[in-house]
Tab-separated table of C-alpha atoms in Angstrom:
chain	number	residue	atom	x	y	z
A	1194	UNK	CA	7.135	-33.007	1.442
A	1195	UNK	CA	8.788	-29.397	1.168
A	1196	UNK	CA	6.982	-26.776	-0.849
A	1197	UNK	CA	8.365	-25.586	-4.103
A	1198	UNK	CA	9.176	-22.119	-4.766
A	1199	UNK	CA	6.266	-21.593	-6.877
A	1200	UNK	CA	3.904	-23.171	-4.168
A	1201	UNK	CA	5.320	-20.778	-1.735
A	1202	UNK	CA	4.829	-17.666	-4.068
A	1203	UNK	CA	1.219	-18.830	-4.746
A	1204	UNK	CA	0.478	-19.369	-1.025
A	1205	UNK	CA	1.845	-15.773	-0.359
A	1206	UNK	CA	-0.175	-14.502	-3.091
A	1207	UNK	CA	-3.448	-15.913	-1.714
A	1208	UNK	CA	-2.589	-14.789	1.920
A	1209	UNK	CA	-2.091	-11.307	0.690
A	1210	UNK	CA	-5.837	-11.360	-0.766
A	1211	UNK	CA	-6.983	-12.138	2.630
A	1212	UNK	CA	-8.015	-8.499	3.687
A	1213	UNK	CA	-10.780	-6.818	5.294
A	1214	UNK	CA	-11.613	-5.115	1.944
A	1215	UNK	CA	-12.057	-8.800	0.543
A	1216	UNK	CA	-14.464	-9.785	3.346
A	1217	UNK	CA	-11.993	-11.284	5.863
A	1218	UNK	CA	-12.459	-10.363	9.492
A	1219	UNK	CA	-9.735	-8.309	11.180
A	1220	UNK	CA	-8.385	-11.177	13.122
A	1221	UNK	CA	-8.147	-13.231	9.854
A	1222	UNK	CA	-6.360	-10.580	7.902
A	1223	UNK	CA	-3.889	-9.908	10.727
A	1224	UNK	CA	-3.051	-13.523	10.850
A	1225	UNK	CA	-2.540	-13.735	7.191
A	1226	UNK	CA	-0.207	-10.724	7.289
A	1227	UNK	CA	1.941	-12.400	9.988
A	1228	UNK	CA	2.147	-15.526	7.917
A	1229	UNK	CA	3.074	-13.472	4.852
A	1230	UNK	CA	5.904	-12.043	6.956
A	1231	UNK	CA	7.142	-15.271	8.217
A	1232	UNK	CA	7.226	-16.917	4.846
A	1233	UNK	CA	9.044	-14.053	3.111
A	1234	UNK	CA	11.529	-14.179	5.943
A	1235	UNK	CA	11.850	-18.130	6.158
A	1236	UNK	CA	12.355	-18.640	2.293
A	1237	UNK	CA	14.285	-15.150	1.781
A	1238	UNK	CA	11.719	-13.777	-0.771
A	1239	UNK	CA	10.624	-10.130	-1.220
A	1240	UNK	CA	7.254	-8.754	-2.067
A	1241	UNK	CA	8.846	-7.703	-5.558
A	1242	UNK	CA	8.845	-11.351	-6.429
A	1243	UNK	CA	5.146	-12.022	-5.900
A	1244	UNK	CA	3.364	-11.860	-9.120
A	1245	UNK	CA	-0.040	-10.447	-9.580
A	1246	UNK	CA	-3.017	-11.710	-11.720
A	1247	UNK	CA	-1.404	-10.523	-15.019
A	1248	UNK	CA	1.964	-11.897	-14.044
A	1249	UNK	CA	3.647	-8.453	-12.900
A	1250	UNK	CA	4.969	-7.464	-9.631
A	1251	UNK	CA	2.527	-5.703	-7.569
A	1252	UNK	CA	2.344	-1.849	-7.185
A	1253	UNK	CA	2.368	-0.341	-3.788
A	1254	UNK	CA	-1.141	0.481	-2.496
A	1255	UNK	CA	-0.784	2.725	0.533
A	1256	UNK	CA	-3.393	2.840	3.214
A	1257	UNK	CA	-3.640	5.098	6.269
A	1258	UNK	CA	-4.549	3.751	9.610
A	1259	UNK	CA	-5.079	5.524	13.115
A	1260	UNK	CA	-2.863	3.895	16.026
A	1261	UNK	CA	-3.650	5.075	19.645
A	1262	UNK	CA	-0.539	6.128	21.453
A	1263	UNK	CA	-2.029	8.171	24.180
A	1264	UNK	CA	-0.456	7.920	27.778
A	1265	UNK	CA	0.163	10.032	30.858
A	1266	UNK	CA	2.923	12.747	30.268
A	1267	UNK	CA	6.109	11.111	28.738
A	1268	UNK	CA	4.043	7.895	28.250
A	1269	UNK	CA	2.694	9.048	25.079
A	1270	UNK	CA	5.971	10.140	23.558
A	1271	UNK	CA	7.407	6.632	24.122
A	1272	UNK	CA	4.571	4.770	22.697
A	1273	UNK	CA	4.735	7.105	19.574
A	1274	UNK	CA	8.410	6.513	19.344
A	1275	UNK	CA	8.079	2.865	19.526
A	1276	UNK	CA	5.503	2.990	16.608
A	1277	UNK	CA	8.004	5.027	14.497
A	1278	UNK	CA	10.675	2.472	15.195
A	1279	UNK	CA	8.554	-0.527	14.199
A	1280	UNK	CA	6.955	1.134	11.196
A	1281	UNK	CA	10.251	1.922	9.688
A	1282	UNK	CA	11.446	-1.598	10.105
A	1283	UNK	CA	8.209	-2.784	8.206
A	1284	UNK	CA	8.257	-0.401	5.313
A	1285	UNK	CA	5.734	2.046	6.762
A	1286	UNK	CA	5.797	5.614	8.059
A	1287	UNK	CA	4.267	7.564	10.964
A	1288	UNK	CA	2.930	10.965	11.308
A	1289	UNK	CA	2.231	12.031	14.994
A	1290	UNK	CA	-0.957	14.129	15.356
A	1291	UNK	CA	0.092	16.488	18.152
A	1292	UNK	CA	-2.221	16.769	21.124
A	1293	UNK	CA	-4.733	13.927	19.932
A	1294	UNK	CA	-3.063	11.064	21.515
A	1295	UNK	CA	-2.642	9.161	18.135
A	1296	UNK	CA	-0.496	8.641	15.117
A	1297	UNK	CA	-1.204	8.192	11.560
A	1298	UNK	CA	0.432	4.864	9.971
A	1299	UNK	CA	0.988	4.660	6.403
A	1300	UNK	CA	2.101	1.896	4.545
A	1301	UNK	CA	1.003	-1.239	2.456
A	1302	UNK	CA	-2.202	-2.734	3.959
A	1303	UNK	CA	-0.366	-6.115	4.961
A	1304	UNK	CA	2.559	-4.098	6.418
A	1305	UNK	CA	0.388	-1.967	8.436
A	1306	UNK	CA	-1.782	-4.792	9.806
A	1307	UNK	CA	1.695	-6.256	11.057
A	1308	UNK	CA	2.784	-3.058	12.712
A	1309	UNK	CA	-0.333	-2.402	14.356
A	1310	UNK	CA	-0.362	-5.844	16.161
A	1311	UNK	CA	3.289	-5.735	16.738
A	1312	UNK	CA	3.251	-2.279	18.362
A	1313	UNK	CA	0.265	-3.388	20.488
A	1314	UNK	CA	2.428	-6.385	21.540
A	1315	UNK	CA	5.601	-4.697	22.437
A	1316	UNK	CA	3.956	-1.989	24.324
A	1317	UNK	CA	2.337	-4.565	26.450
A	1318	UNK	CA	5.549	-6.532	27.089
A	1319	UNK	CA	7.520	-3.130	28.078
A	1320	UNK	CA	4.699	-2.043	30.246
A	1321	UNK	CA	4.780	-5.361	32.174
A	1322	UNK	CA	8.594	-5.397	32.410
A	1323	UNK	CA	8.857	-1.869	33.593
A	1324	UNK	CA	6.109	-2.546	36.202
A	1325	UNK	CA	7.800	-5.608	37.569
A	1326	UNK	CA	11.272	-4.002	37.608
A	1327	UNK	CA	9.867	-0.787	39.426
A	1328	UNK	CA	8.367	-3.287	42.050
A	1329	UNK	CA	11.767	-4.615	42.846
A	1330	UNK	CA	13.695	-1.334	42.519
A	1331	UNK	CA	15.310	0.136	45.775
A	1332	UNK	CA	17.380	2.917	44.087
A	1333	UNK	CA	16.929	6.758	44.495
A	1334	UNK	CA	15.165	7.404	41.008
A	1335	UNK	CA	11.607	8.708	41.462
A	1336	UNK	CA	9.050	6.527	39.470
A	1337	UNK	CA	8.488	9.112	36.489
A	1338	UNK	CA	12.166	9.422	35.956
A	1339	UNK	CA	12.814	5.750	36.126
A	1340	UNK	CA	9.822	5.071	33.540
A	1341	UNK	CA	11.132	7.965	31.156
A	1342	UNK	CA	14.633	6.597	31.068
A	1343	UNK	CA	13.401	3.021	30.947
A	1344	UNK	CA	11.318	3.423	27.839
A	1345	UNK	CA	13.824	5.758	25.955
A	1346	UNK	CA	16.534	3.108	26.657
A	1347	UNK	CA	14.460	0.129	25.561
A	1348	UNK	CA	13.235	1.886	22.434
A	1349	UNK	CA	17.084	2.576	21.619
A	1350	UNK	CA	17.772	-1.049	21.871
A	1351	UNK	CA	14.927	-2.185	19.586
A	1352	UNK	CA	15.792	0.342	17.169
A	1353	UNK	CA	19.261	-1.299	16.912
A	1354	UNK	CA	17.913	-4.740	16.905
A	1355	UNK	CA	15.723	-4.069	13.966
A	1356	UNK	CA	18.400	-2.089	12.074
A	1357	UNK	CA	20.801	-5.241	12.535
A	1358	UNK	CA	17.838	-7.449	11.029
A	1359	UNK	CA	17.310	-5.051	8.275
A	1360	UNK	CA	20.959	-4.824	7.263
A	1361	UNK	CA	20.656	-8.694	6.659
A	1362	UNK	CA	17.451	-8.656	4.933
A	1363	UNK	CA	17.874	-5.603	2.479
A	1364	UNK	CA	21.111	-6.835	0.638
A	1365	UNK	CA	19.751	-7.638	-2.860
A	1366	UNK	CA	18.852	-5.360	-5.701
A	1367	UNK	CA	15.326	-6.541	-5.813
A	1368	UNK	CA	14.947	-5.569	-2.121
A	1369	UNK	CA	16.528	-2.206	-2.473
A	1370	UNK	CA	14.311	-1.557	-5.433
A	1371	UNK	CA	11.153	-2.592	-3.583
A	1372	UNK	CA	12.063	-0.249	-0.344
A	1373	UNK	CA	12.698	2.784	-2.566
A	1374	UNK	CA	9.464	2.188	-4.528
A	1375	UNK	CA	7.422	1.738	-1.176
A	1376	UNK	CA	9.007	4.839	0.367
A	1377	UNK	CA	8.191	6.996	-2.847
A	1378	UNK	CA	4.577	5.783	-2.557
A	1379	UNK	CA	4.250	6.232	1.112
A	1380	UNK	CA	5.624	9.643	1.003
A	1381	UNK	CA	3.233	10.785	-1.821
A	1382	UNK	CA	0.417	9.578	0.438
A	1383	UNK	CA	1.603	11.562	3.424
A	1384	UNK	CA	2.072	14.509	1.133
A	1385	UNK	CA	-1.629	14.171	0.011
A	1386	UNK	CA	-2.819	14.019	3.577
A	1387	UNK	CA	-0.607	16.493	5.509
A	1388	UNK	CA	1.666	18.353	2.853
A	1389	UNK	CA	5.345	18.445	3.611
A	1390	UNK	CA	5.972	17.102	7.087
A	1391	UNK	CA	9.205	16.122	9.053
A	1392	UNK	CA	9.300	12.475	9.808
A	1393	UNK	CA	9.481	11.841	13.651
A	1394	UNK	CA	11.437	9.466	15.555
A	1395	UNK	CA	12.579	8.394	19.041
A	1396	UNK	CA	15.441	10.359	20.893
A	1397	UNK	CA	18.333	8.722	22.484
A	1398	UNK	CA	18.123	7.436	26.149
A	1399	UNK	CA	19.265	9.530	29.109
A	1400	UNK	CA	22.277	7.961	30.847
A	1401	UNK	CA	21.583	9.468	34.258
A	1402	UNK	CA	18.997	6.975	35.600
A	1403	UNK	CA	18.975	3.184	36.737
A	1404	UNK	CA	16.003	3.140	34.610
A	1405	UNK	CA	18.191	3.280	31.567
A	1406	UNK	CA	20.135	0.100	32.433
A	1407	UNK	CA	16.743	-1.480	33.222
A	1408	UNK	CA	15.424	-0.366	29.875
A	1409	UNK	CA	18.359	-1.572	27.880
A	1410	UNK	CA	17.630	-5.140	29.512
A	1411	UNK	CA	14.112	-4.941	28.411
A	1412	UNK	CA	14.785	-3.629	24.977
A	1413	UNK	CA	16.899	-6.862	24.302
A	1414	UNK	CA	14.396	-9.204	26.040
A	1415	UNK	CA	11.136	-8.179	24.411
A	1416	UNK	CA	9.829	-10.527	21.458
A	1417	UNK	CA	9.731	-8.685	18.311
A	1418	UNK	CA	8.490	-11.844	16.231
A	1419	UNK	CA	5.626	-13.562	18.184
A	1420	UNK	CA	2.540	-11.698	18.186
A	1421	UNK	CA	0.268	-12.256	20.962
A	1422	UNK	CA	-2.488	-14.210	20.218
A	1423	UNK	CA	-1.277	-15.485	16.588
A	1424	UNK	CA	0.239	-18.859	16.072
């Protein structure tokens, strides 16, 4: 028997309470975060519709997490760019820590858990696809050039895929209000930690390499929904 809207809202509310702070393990909190995202998408709901104990919509509670993006040479840049793209699509923001091989991820605790899990999953997929394509490559590009163009092009395609999804999702006044409210809370947290900073992002892909074409194929093929190890 299908759940009613109130039952769905109550389930989401209970899942949101499953955090590390409330005694859950990291794995349990990540599973709960993914289930919340799926329920909101499947039933066309927004976080602004989930009531708190007093019946009011929850206020944004912003957390900061560190995410490792270190690689060799350009590798670190593309992982950080992927994180920026995924974070923006999930109501989070990123500040890159220059020279440290990691970034600070800001957002609601549930959103941050989703972004960290999704980032690890997408990075793993892209690395595997790039390695497989390079093994079969017989062109003139050197390996560093192929990889650089591959990852830049893959990130560009992922960005436009998520942008299209966001345009479909953020259409109601409630959604727009939620996004604006979260952005304001997150920016305040970033300013508190770093002062006024410029938001980073990924650059456009070079069009001078066979790696670009391979990256575009990979960017369209990677899963952006099914997190590894989570049903």
